[in-house]
GROMACS .gro file of C-alpha atoms in nm:
model
  357
    1UNK     CA    1  -0.016   0.018   0.033
    2UNK     CA    2   0.137   0.326  -0.099
    3UNK     CA    3   0.139   0.602   0.175
    4UNK     CA    4  -0.027   0.950   0.065
    5UNK     CA    5   0.167   1.283   0.151
    6UNK     CA    6  -0.026   1.530   0.277
    7UNK     CA    7   0.039   1.872   0.171
    8UNK     CA    8   0.209   2.120   0.384
    9UNK     CA    9  -0.013   2.368   0.563
   10UNK     CA   10   0.184   2.652   0.410
   11UNK     CA   11   0.335   2.625   0.065
   12UNK     CA   12   0.409   2.971   0.024
   13UNK     CA   13   0.780   3.052   0.085
   14UNK     CA   14   0.825   3.162   0.412
   15UNK     CA   15   1.014   3.549   0.444
   16UNK     CA   16   1.186   3.663   0.724
   17UNK     CA   17   0.944   3.880   0.914
   18UNK     CA   18   0.998   4.300   0.832
   19UNK     CA   19   0.919   4.367   1.246
   20UNK     CA   20   1.191   4.127   1.318
   21UNK     CA   21   1.472   4.301   1.131
   22UNK     CA   22   1.725   4.455   1.416
   23UNK     CA   23   1.828   4.823   1.317
   24UNK     CA   24   1.866   4.978   0.973
   25UNK     CA   25   1.617   5.228   1.064
   26UNK     CA   26   1.670   5.453   0.795
   27UNK     CA   27   1.628   5.205   0.538
   28UNK     CA   28   1.332   5.063   0.680
   29UNK     CA   29   1.172   5.404   0.682
   30UNK     CA   30   1.236   5.518   0.340
   31UNK     CA   31   1.064   5.182   0.237
   32UNK     CA   32   0.759   5.218   0.448
   33UNK     CA   33   0.695   5.577   0.351
   34UNK     CA   34   0.723   5.490  -0.050
   35UNK     CA   35   0.458   5.171   0.014
   36UNK     CA   36   0.269   5.500   0.186
   37UNK     CA   37   0.293   5.704  -0.145
   38UNK     CA   38   0.418   5.545  -0.411
   39UNK     CA   39   0.490   5.855  -0.580
   40UNK     CA   40   0.778   5.985  -0.344
   41UNK     CA   41   0.974   5.795  -0.623
   42UNK     CA   42   1.158   5.482  -0.493
   43UNK     CA   43   1.467   5.450  -0.268
   44UNK     CA   44   1.823   5.383  -0.299
   45UNK     CA   45   1.965   5.199  -0.059
   46UNK     CA   46   2.389   5.237  -0.052
   47UNK     CA   47   2.556   5.010   0.163
   48UNK     CA   48   2.810   4.744   0.258
   49UNK     CA   49   2.778   4.397   0.185
   50UNK     CA   50   2.574   4.162   0.380
   51UNK     CA   51   2.365   4.391   0.570
   52UNK     CA   52   2.020   4.258   0.546
   53UNK     CA   53   1.908   4.458   0.170
   54UNK     CA   54   1.764   4.211  -0.028
   55UNK     CA   55   1.628   4.029   0.357
   56UNK     CA   56   1.433   4.373   0.422
   57UNK     CA   57   1.283   4.454   0.049
   58UNK     CA   58   1.173   4.105   0.074
   59UNK     CA   59   1.028   4.126   0.424
   60UNK     CA   60   0.875   4.417   0.279
   61UNK     CA   61   0.663   4.267  -0.017
   62UNK     CA   62   0.577   4.023   0.218
   63UNK     CA   63   0.406   4.249   0.480
   64UNK     CA   64   0.188   4.426   0.237
   65UNK     CA   65  -0.176   4.367   0.258
   66UNK     CA   66  -0.315   4.154  -0.057
   67UNK     CA   67  -0.420   4.382  -0.353
   68UNK     CA   68  -0.775   4.359  -0.594
   69UNK     CA   69  -0.657   4.279  -0.934
   70UNK     CA   70  -0.841   4.175  -1.254
   71UNK     CA   71  -0.849   3.815  -1.280
   72UNK     CA   72  -0.578   3.648  -1.517
   73UNK     CA   73  -0.475   4.027  -1.636
   74UNK     CA   74  -0.084   4.014  -1.685
   75UNK     CA   75  -0.064   4.375  -1.542
   76UNK     CA   76  -0.187   4.337  -1.232
   77UNK     CA   77  -0.477   4.583  -1.317
   78UNK     CA   78  -0.693   4.762  -1.074
   79UNK     CA   79  -1.062   4.686  -1.079
   80UNK     CA   80  -1.164   5.051  -1.053
   81UNK     CA   81  -0.853   5.252  -1.087
   82UNK     CA   82  -0.848   5.390  -1.470
   83UNK     CA   83  -0.459   5.484  -1.405
   84UNK     CA   84  -0.399   5.154  -1.267
   85UNK     CA   85  -0.595   4.965  -1.575
   86UNK     CA   86  -0.466   4.824  -1.885
   87UNK     CA   87  -0.596   4.932  -2.199
   88UNK     CA   88  -0.799   4.611  -2.276
   89UNK     CA   89  -0.922   4.609  -1.951
   90UNK     CA   90  -1.003   4.982  -1.957
   91UNK     CA   91  -1.227   4.896  -2.254
   92UNK     CA   92  -1.403   4.605  -2.086
   93UNK     CA   93  -1.516   4.873  -1.825
   94UNK     CA   94  -1.650   5.123  -2.100
   95UNK     CA   95  -1.845   4.853  -2.258
   96UNK     CA   96  -1.960   4.794  -1.899
   97UNK     CA   97  -1.858   4.410  -1.940
   98UNK     CA   98  -1.819   4.256  -1.589
   99UNK     CA   99  -1.467   4.159  -1.481
  100UNK     CA  100  -1.365   3.901  -1.300
  101UNK     CA  101  -1.188   4.020  -0.949
  102UNK     CA  102  -0.907   3.824  -0.778
  103UNK     CA  103  -0.694   3.890  -0.477
  104UNK     CA  104  -0.309   3.863  -0.507
  105UNK     CA  105  -0.012   3.936  -0.278
  106UNK     CA  106   0.198   4.256  -0.422
  107UNK     CA  107   0.456   4.117  -0.632
  108UNK     CA  108   0.832   4.166  -0.542
  109UNK     CA  109   1.004   4.175  -0.866
  110UNK     CA  110   1.397   4.117  -0.869
  111UNK     CA  111   1.549   4.261  -1.170
  112UNK     CA  112   1.868   4.073  -1.288
  113UNK     CA  113   2.193   4.198  -1.396
  114UNK     CA  114   2.215   4.057  -1.734
  115UNK     CA  115   1.851   4.157  -1.805
  116UNK     CA  116   1.779   4.299  -2.159
  117UNK     CA  117   1.556   4.595  -2.285
  118UNK     CA  118   1.291   4.360  -2.427
  119UNK     CA  119   1.300   4.147  -2.098
  120UNK     CA  120   1.230   4.423  -1.915
  121UNK     CA  121   0.976   4.632  -2.127
  122UNK     CA  122   0.847   4.352  -2.286
  123UNK     CA  123   0.817   4.295  -2.704
  124UNK     CA  124   0.595   4.324  -2.983
  125UNK     CA  125   0.552   4.012  -3.246
  126UNK     CA  126   0.524   4.175  -3.535
  127UNK     CA  127   0.521   3.894  -3.735
  128UNK     CA  128   0.176   3.796  -3.563
  129UNK     CA  129   0.077   4.156  -3.582
  130UNK     CA  130   0.124   4.188  -3.937
  131UNK     CA  131   0.000   3.833  -4.017
  132UNK     CA  132  -0.306   3.820  -3.823
  133UNK     CA  133  -0.363   4.198  -3.727
  134UNK     CA  134  -0.357   4.179  -3.373
  135UNK     CA  135  -0.140   4.360  -3.116
  136UNK     CA  136   0.059   4.072  -2.990
  137UNK     CA  137   0.235   4.172  -2.690
  138UNK     CA  138   0.476   3.945  -2.453
  139UNK     CA  139   0.470   4.169  -2.140
  140UNK     CA  140   0.808   4.216  -1.954
  141UNK     CA  141   0.939   4.259  -1.586
  142UNK     CA  142   0.782   4.620  -1.597
  143UNK     CA  143   0.434   4.467  -1.628
  144UNK     CA  144   0.466   4.206  -1.373
  145UNK     CA  145   0.609   4.493  -1.166
  146UNK     CA  146   0.292   4.713  -1.155
  147UNK     CA  147   0.138   4.780  -0.839
  148UNK     CA  148   0.432   4.602  -0.667
  149UNK     CA  149   0.758   4.617  -0.583
  150UNK     CA  150   1.091   4.635  -0.839
  151UNK     CA  151   1.407   4.567  -0.636
  152UNK     CA  152   1.750   4.586  -0.924
  153UNK     CA  153   2.032   4.503  -0.680
  154UNK     CA  154   2.386   4.638  -0.782
  155UNK     CA  155   2.182   4.928  -0.962
  156UNK     CA  156   2.524   5.116  -1.022
  157UNK     CA  157   2.630   4.796  -1.236
  158UNK     CA  158   2.321   4.828  -1.449
  159UNK     CA  159   2.358   4.982  -1.805
  160UNK     CA  160   2.266   5.316  -1.743
  161UNK     CA  161   2.008   5.345  -2.079
  162UNK     CA  162   1.815   5.070  -1.846
  163UNK     CA  163   1.813   5.255  -1.554
  164UNK     CA  164   1.689   5.555  -1.759
  165UNK     CA  165   1.387   5.300  -1.853
  166UNK     CA  166   1.328   5.248  -1.516
  167UNK     CA  167   1.326   5.594  -1.368
  168UNK     CA  168   1.112   5.670  -1.654
  169UNK     CA  169   0.826   5.426  -1.568
  170UNK     CA  170   0.850   5.448  -1.242
  171UNK     CA  171   0.810   5.859  -1.250
  172UNK     CA  172   0.532   5.808  -1.509
  173UNK     CA  173   0.364   5.519  -1.401
  174UNK     CA  174   0.322   5.399  -1.799
  175UNK     CA  175   0.542   5.188  -1.998
  176UNK     CA  176   0.524   5.217  -2.391
  177UNK     CA  177   0.687   4.984  -2.623
  178UNK     CA  178   0.699   5.075  -2.998
  179UNK     CA  179   0.829   4.850  -3.293
  180UNK     CA  180   0.782   4.906  -3.633
  181UNK     CA  181   0.535   5.165  -3.624
  182UNK     CA  182   0.317   4.971  -3.371
  183UNK     CA  183   0.274   5.084  -3.016
  184UNK     CA  184   0.182   4.906  -2.691
  185UNK     CA  185   0.136   5.066  -2.347
  186UNK     CA  186   0.070   4.951  -2.021
  187UNK     CA  187   0.033   5.076  -1.677
  188UNK     CA  188   0.363   5.005  -1.463
  189UNK     CA  189   0.356   5.206  -1.154
  190UNK     CA  190   0.580   5.040  -0.871
  191UNK     CA  191   0.778   5.128  -0.589
  192UNK     CA  192   1.199   5.135  -0.721
  193UNK     CA  193   1.451   5.018  -0.502
  194UNK     CA  194   1.769   4.981  -0.594
  195UNK     CA  195   2.103   4.885  -0.404
  196UNK     CA  196   2.453   4.921  -0.423
  197UNK     CA  197   2.758   4.919  -0.263
  198UNK     CA  198   2.965   5.259  -0.309
  199UNK     CA  199   3.290   5.050  -0.340
  200UNK     CA  200   3.162   4.917  -0.704
  201UNK     CA  201   3.131   5.265  -0.819
  202UNK     CA  202   2.887   5.556  -0.774
  203UNK     CA  203   2.589   5.604  -0.976
  204UNK     CA  204   2.598   5.937  -1.203
  205UNK     CA  205   2.440   6.194  -1.042
  206UNK     CA  206   2.161   6.261  -1.317
  207UNK     CA  207   2.034   5.902  -1.241
  208UNK     CA  208   2.068   5.899  -0.833
  209UNK     CA  209   1.899   6.230  -0.859
  210UNK     CA  210   1.585   6.055  -0.999
  211UNK     CA  211   1.559   5.853  -0.698
  212UNK     CA  212   1.306   6.007  -0.446
  213UNK     CA  213   1.488   5.898  -0.147
  214UNK     CA  214   1.888   5.785  -0.046
  215UNK     CA  215   1.903   5.600   0.285
  216UNK     CA  216   2.266   5.496   0.390
  217UNK     CA  217   2.310   5.160   0.573
  218UNK     CA  218   2.634   5.071   0.768
  219UNK     CA  219   2.757   4.722   0.922
  220UNK     CA  220   2.661   4.721   1.295
  221UNK     CA  221   2.929   4.785   1.511
  222UNK     CA  222   2.774   4.712   1.837
  223UNK     CA  223   2.890   4.310   1.942
  224UNK     CA  224   2.556   4.287   2.128
  225UNK     CA  225   2.324   4.347   1.867
  226UNK     CA  226   2.524   4.169   1.613
  227UNK     CA  227   2.503   3.883   1.846
  228UNK     CA  228   2.090   3.924   1.886
  229UNK     CA  229   2.077   3.958   1.478
  230UNK     CA  230   2.322   3.631   1.441
  231UNK     CA  231   2.096   3.469   1.695
  232UNK     CA  232   1.775   3.578   1.494
  233UNK     CA  233   1.888   3.479   1.184
  234UNK     CA  234   1.984   3.073   1.297
  235UNK     CA  235   1.652   3.075   1.480
  236UNK     CA  236   1.432   3.162   1.149
  237UNK     CA  237   1.646   2.919   0.903
  238UNK     CA  238   1.645   2.631   1.172
  239UNK     CA  239   1.244   2.677   1.247
  240UNK     CA  240   1.090   2.951   0.989
  241UNK     CA  241   0.718   2.882   1.076
  242UNK     CA  242   0.789   2.914   1.456
  243UNK     CA  243   0.958   3.202   1.442
  244UNK     CA  244   0.761   3.374   1.212
  245UNK     CA  245   0.451   3.304   1.436
  246UNK     CA  246   0.613   3.505   1.715
  247UNK     CA  247   0.643   3.799   1.526
  248UNK     CA  248   0.251   3.785   1.365
  249UNK     CA  249   0.100   4.026   1.617
  250UNK     CA  250   0.365   4.274   1.523
  251UNK     CA  251   0.331   4.204   1.138
  252UNK     CA  252  -0.053   4.238   1.135
  253UNK     CA  253  -0.019   4.556   1.363
  254UNK     CA  254   0.201   4.738   1.078
  255UNK     CA  255   0.025   4.621   0.803
  256UNK     CA  256  -0.291   4.777   0.929
  257UNK     CA  257  -0.082   5.083   1.004
  258UNK     CA  258   0.010   5.067   0.628
  259UNK     CA  259  -0.348   5.065   0.533
  260UNK     CA  260  -0.466   5.341   0.761
  261UNK     CA  261  -0.195   5.584   0.667
  262UNK     CA  262  -0.262   5.500   0.332
  263UNK     CA  263  -0.622   5.594   0.340
  264UNK     CA  264  -0.552   5.908   0.574
  265UNK     CA  265  -0.266   6.081   0.352
  266UNK     CA  266  -0.508   6.277   0.120
  267UNK     CA  267  -0.586   6.449   0.394
  268UNK     CA  268  -0.302   6.513   0.556
  269UNK     CA  269  -0.147   6.928   0.492
  270UNK     CA  270   0.130   7.102   0.541
  271UNK     CA  271   0.161   7.492   0.648
  272UNK     CA  272   0.258   7.718   0.388
  273UNK     CA  273   0.545   7.813   0.589
  274UNK     CA  274   0.686   7.509   0.635
  275UNK     CA  275   0.690   7.443   0.247
  276UNK     CA  276   0.900   7.787   0.226
  277UNK     CA  277   1.121   7.672   0.460
  278UNK     CA  278   1.141   7.339   0.268
  279UNK     CA  279   1.213   7.528  -0.036
  280UNK     CA  280   1.448   7.753   0.161
  281UNK     CA  281   1.688   7.481   0.291
  282UNK     CA  282   1.685   7.328  -0.072
  283UNK     CA  283   1.787   7.651  -0.217
  284UNK     CA  284   2.053   7.703   0.057
  285UNK     CA  285   2.226   7.400  -0.041
  286UNK     CA  286   2.227   7.475  -0.421
  287UNK     CA  287   1.998   7.138  -0.539
  288UNK     CA  288   1.911   7.146  -0.907
  289UNK     CA  289   1.564   7.147  -0.982
  290UNK     CA  290   1.263   7.108  -0.765
  291UNK     CA  291   1.272   6.726  -0.720
  292UNK     CA  292   1.400   6.790  -0.384
  293UNK     CA  293   1.129   7.009  -0.263
  294UNK     CA  294   0.890   6.793  -0.403
  295UNK     CA  295   0.977   6.479  -0.246
  296UNK     CA  296   1.053   6.617   0.091
  297UNK     CA  297   0.668   6.746   0.103
  298UNK     CA  298   0.531   6.424  -0.009
  299UNK     CA  299   0.783   6.238   0.248
  300UNK     CA  300   0.713   6.446   0.523
  301UNK     CA  301   0.330   6.391   0.463
  302UNK     CA  302   0.341   6.034   0.422
  303UNK     CA  303   0.541   6.009   0.744
  304UNK     CA  304   0.272   6.234   0.936
  305UNK     CA  305   0.011   5.999   0.794
  306UNK     CA  306   0.203   5.678   0.927
  307UNK     CA  307   0.194   5.832   1.266
  308UNK     CA  308  -0.200   5.862   1.214
  309UNK     CA  309  -0.189   6.245   1.205
  310UNK     CA  310  -0.328   6.509   0.957
  311UNK     CA  311  -0.062   6.812   0.986
  312UNK     CA  312   0.273   6.788   0.908
  313UNK     CA  313   0.542   6.912   1.211
  314UNK     CA  314   0.871   7.027   1.203
  315UNK     CA  315   1.014   6.719   1.340
  316UNK     CA  316   0.815   6.518   1.046
  317UNK     CA  317   1.039   6.727   0.803
  318UNK     CA  318   1.375   6.692   1.020
  319UNK     CA  319   1.345   6.298   1.013
  320UNK     CA  320   1.304   6.258   0.657
  321UNK     CA  321   1.477   6.553   0.497
  322UNK     CA  322   1.816   6.420   0.489
  323UNK     CA  323   1.671   6.064   0.315
  324UNK     CA  324   1.511   6.318   0.065
  325UNK     CA  325   1.824   6.547  -0.009
  326UNK     CA  326   2.140   6.406   0.085
  327UNK     CA  327   2.223   6.265  -0.286
  328UNK     CA  328   2.128   6.601  -0.463
  329UNK     CA  329   2.404   6.781  -0.315
  330UNK     CA  330   2.657   6.845  -0.570
  331UNK     CA  331   2.988   6.620  -0.481
  332UNK     CA  332   3.304   6.807  -0.419
  333UNK     CA  333   3.579   6.555  -0.458
  334UNK     CA  334   3.810   6.732  -0.180
  335UNK     CA  335   3.546   6.787   0.057
  336UNK     CA  336   3.550   6.531   0.341
  337UNK     CA  337   3.213   6.631   0.531
  338UNK     CA  338   2.890   6.389   0.479
  339UNK     CA  339   2.634   6.520   0.266
  340UNK     CA  340   2.390   6.439   0.520
  341UNK     CA  341   2.563   6.618   0.801
  342UNK     CA  342   2.537   6.945   0.561
  343UNK     CA  343   2.170   6.890   0.521
  344UNK     CA  344   2.080   6.863   0.845
  345UNK     CA  345   2.320   7.214   0.940
  346UNK     CA  346   2.111   7.415   0.693
  347UNK     CA  347   1.745   7.246   0.803
  348UNK     CA  348   1.901   7.381   1.189
  349UNK     CA  349   1.961   7.692   1.039
  350UNK     CA  350   1.643   7.757   0.842
  351UNK     CA  351   1.411   7.636   1.117
  352UNK     CA  352   1.633   7.826   1.326
  353UNK     CA  353   1.739   7.507   1.543
  354UNK     CA  354   2.026   7.623   1.557
  355UNK     CA  355   2.068   7.596   1.953
  356UNK     CA  356   1.979   7.272   1.964
  357UNK     CA  357   2.231   7.133   1.687
   0.00000   0.00000   0.00000
């Protein structure tokens, strides 16, 4: 008699819980704020090897609540928001065709280093288009990443042209593929997360500026904290399910807090005087363009919503301004002062907090 194998209770891959990650608060805050408001424009995480960058990003994707999508749609189209629908789904809505709706986990797409533009953007089958008269589109990674997270490890080693394509899609929310006079577009709104190691080369300033926030992470130096991280990782690797269960209540609480923040965000306001002062800081630091002003305003609002409030305070701005501006400063090769310190100094001066600095 053959024994029947019972299916495991949890078939989905177990991911290290976000709430169990020790330290790296700057990176965690930047990621959470981008989830609350994806229009912030993504996060660039620069830091030493082996500091948990990939672990944290996977943990974030796992933490997020399920989203409603149009069933069997390759673009994860939203059932009711036209900005997040493919043209095909929008036509169905206009014709009042009922849509099948499904729930799915937020997708996290890993962009491999050797990816080609076709693999990223998708391809049009010209032969099929000409012979059958249909727009035969093979979706790429940007289609899969719509309404999810697109993670690019070692972004500083990626071809500049591809980084440009990713940033354009992330900023505009759409990906357009054109070939031989045939054009197809689809929604591509995602949280772009890039990570890299400064030892392997810097990203060009004009590309770096396109990332909304820039988090720097360093290896934990404190021995007791290092021991705690090692013990946690060992406990998770040996027995993932019981380890995750310990953190389930905290995970649920943080997930609910994120959903609440997303709903509260449209009601958050920032006083005119504070907005003027943010622009004053950007001006004093000689930041090119207005992207720094816009991102700082957005990030401060997202932080306020995350904490369940509706009025942005000076402290909210203080907590996000370094993340939003440090990578936009012009680099002087002879200067040894950390750009984050320069942002803090300018902030304290403009907001009249010099005595506390």
